[in-house]
Coordinates of C-alpha atoms in Angstrom, one line a residue:
M622 CA -0.5 0.0 0.5
Q623 CA 2.7 2.5 0.4
K624 CA 3.0 3.2 -2.7
K625 CA 0.1 3.5 -4.2
I626 CA -1.2 6.1 -1.5
D627 CA 1.9 7.4 -3.7
K628 CA -0.4 7.9 -6.3
G629 CA -3.2 8.2 -4.8
A630 CA -1.8 11.2 -2.6
T631 CA -1.9 12.7 -6.1
C632 CA -4.2 12.4 -7.1
F633 CA -7.4 10.3 -4.8
S634 CA -9.2 8.8 -8.2
Q635 CA -6.1 6.6 -8.3
M636 CA -7.0 5.4 -5.3
A637 CA -10.4 3.5 -7.0
S638 CA -8.8 0.8 -8.2
T639 CA -7.5 -1.0 -4.9
Y640 CA -11.0 0.4 -3.3
Q641 CA -12.3 -2.6 -5.1
D642 CA -9.8 -5.0 -5.1
Y643 CA -9.2 -5.0 -1.3
S644 CA -13.1 -4.0 -0.5
D645 CA -13.8 -7.5 -2.3
S646 CA -11.0 -9.8 -0.8
I647 CA -11.8 -9.1 2.0
G648 CA -15.8 -9.8 1.2
Q649 CA -15.0 -13.2 -0.3
S650 CA -12.6 -14.0 3.1
P651 CA -13.8 -13.7 5.6
D652 CA -9.7 -14.4 7.4
F653 CA -8.6 -12.0 4.6
N654 CA -8.1 -8.1 6.3
P655 CA -5.0 -5.8 5.1
V656 CA -3.1 -3.7 7.6
S657 CA -2.3 -0.5 5.0
Y658 CA 0.4 2.6 6.9
I659 CA 2.2 5.0 4.7
S660 CA 5.0 4.9 6.6
S661 CA 7.1 1.7 8.7
H662 CA 10.0 1.9 11.2
D663 CA 11.3 -0.6 8.9
T664 CA 10.2 1.3 5.2
E665 CA 10.5 5.0 5.0
L666 CA 8.7 7.7 6.3
F667 CA 6.3 9.4 3.4
F668 CA 7.5 13.0 4.8
S669 CA 10.5 12.0 4.4
R670 CA 10.6 11.2 0.4
F671 CA 7.7 14.0 -0.8
S672 CA 8.8 17.2 1.9
S673 CA 4.9 18.6 1.3
F674 CA 2.0 19.1 4.1
E675 CA -0.3 19.0 0.8
M676 CA 1.1 15.6 0.2
Q677 CA 0.8 14.3 3.6
R678 CA -2.6 15.7 4.0
N679 CA -4.2 13.5 0.6
A680 CA -1.7 10.8 1.8
A681 CA -4.4 10.6 5.1
N682 CA -7.3 10.6 3.0
A683 CA -6.7 8.0 0.6
L684 CA -5.0 6.3 4.1
L685 CA -7.8 6.6 6.2
L686 CA -10.2 5.3 3.5
T687 CA -9.1 2.7 2.9
P688 CA -11.2 -0.7 3.2
G689 CA -9.3 -3.6 6.1
A690 CA -7.2 -2.2 9.5
I691 CA -4.8 0.9 8.8
Q692 CA -2.1 1.3 11.2
V693 CA -0.6 5.5 12.1
Y694 CA 2.5 5.1 12.1
Y695 CA 3.6 7.9 15.1
G696 CA 4.1 11.3 13.2
D697 CA 2.6 10.8 10.0
E698 CA -0.1 12.8 11.3
V699 CA 2.7 15.9 12.8
A700 CA 4.7 14.9 9.1
R701 CA 7.6 14.0 11.8
E702 CA 10.5 14.4 9.5
I703 CA 13.2 11.7 8.9
G704 CA 15.9 11.4 11.7
P705 CA 19.8 10.3 11.4
Y706 CA 21.1 7.3 11.0
A707 CA 24.5 5.1 11.6
D708 CA 25.2 2.1 10.6
D709 CA 21.0 1.6 10.4
F710 CA 19.8 3.0 7.0
H711 CA 16.4 2.7 9.4
Q712 CA 17.1 4.1 12.4
G713 CA 16.1 8.1 10.8
T714 CA 12.0 6.6 10.7
R715 CA 12.8 6.0 14.3
S716 CA 13.2 9.8 15.1
D717 CA 11.3 12.2 17.7
M718 CA 8.5 12.7 17.9
I719 CA 7.3 16.2 17.5
W720 CA 5.2 17.3 20.6
A721 CA 5.5 22.1 19.5
L722 CA 3.4 21.6 17.0
D723 CA 3.7 25.0 14.2
E724 CA 0.5 26.1 12.0
P725 CA 1.0 23.8 8.9
R726 CA 1.8 20.9 11.7
E727 CA -1.5 21.9 14.0
K728 CA -4.0 21.8 10.9
L729 CA -2.3 19.1 9.2
L730 CA -3.1 17.0 12.6
E731 CA -6.5 18.6 12.8
H732 CA -7.3 17.3 9.7
W733 CA -6.0 13.6 10.7
Q734 CA -8.1 14.1 13.4
T735 CA -11.2 14.9 12.0
L736 CA -10.4 11.7 8.8
G737 CA -10.0 9.5 11.4
Q738 CA -12.9 10.4 13.7
F739 CA -15.1 9.9 11.0
R740 CA -13.7 6.2 10.1
Q741 CA -13.9 5.4 13.9
R742 CA -17.7 6.8 14.1
H743 CA -18.7 5.2 10.2
P744 CA -17.8 0.9 10.7
A745 CA -18.5 0.7 7.1
I746 CA -15.5 2.9 6.1
G747 CA -12.9 -0.5 7.2
A748 CA -15.6 -2.9 6.5
G749 CA -18.5 -1.9 4.4
Q750 CA -18.8 -3.1 1.0
H751 CA -17.0 -1.1 -1.7
Q752 CA -19.6 1.0 -5.0
E753 CA -17.9 3.3 -6.7
I754 CA -21.0 5.7 -8.2
P755 CA -20.1 6.9 -11.6
Q756 CA -19.7 10.9 -12.3
E757 CA -18.0 12.3 -14.8
K758 CA -15.9 14.6 -13.2
H759 CA -15.4 13.8 -9.7
Y760 CA -15.2 10.5 -7.7
V761 CA -17.8 9.2 -5.3
F762 CA -18.1 5.8 -3.8
S763 CA -20.3 4.4 -1.1
R764 CA -19.4 1.4 1.7
T765 CA -21.7 -0.3 3.8
F766 CA -21.8 -2.6 6.3
D767 CA -24.8 -3.4 8.3
R768 CA -26.9 -0.6 9.5
D769 CA -23.9 2.0 8.4
K770 CA -23.6 3.3 5.3
V771 CA -21.6 6.1 3.8
V772 CA -20.8 8.1 0.7
V773 CA -17.7 9.8 0.5
A774 CA -17.3 12.3 -3.1
F775 CA -13.7 13.7 -3.8
V776 CA -14.0 16.8 -6.5
G777 CA -10.8 18.5 -6.0
K778 CA -7.3 16.9 -7.4

């Protein structure tokens, strides 16, 4: 998922086939539940590759609306920078957490929190049946799980 999020952070509609595949796989196999993430202690930090608050915000959209389970690695929500490393390349991904936030990081954190709360209130986001709603210019889909139903419409990039 890490590399797929790159495309989704550039253009959210690029997540369409991934979302459909994940939803279909989850629905067909009760033992299948992927865990998706954009950063990890043993791979890389998303922010370190792009150094863009806009890309980090868009990556939040793509990740937090992904079917299945998600993992938010510490600092993704505030655009944590990669730290120093010695003989272990991945040591930099374990840098200090940012506790004092500047304005761009505060706004980014608020965005992650809003999406996270939406996901928490709506189990259909992670566990629901995904259905794309064809639109000429926008990416729109619904997710349904038991009595929970949501429609997500993306009208930006």
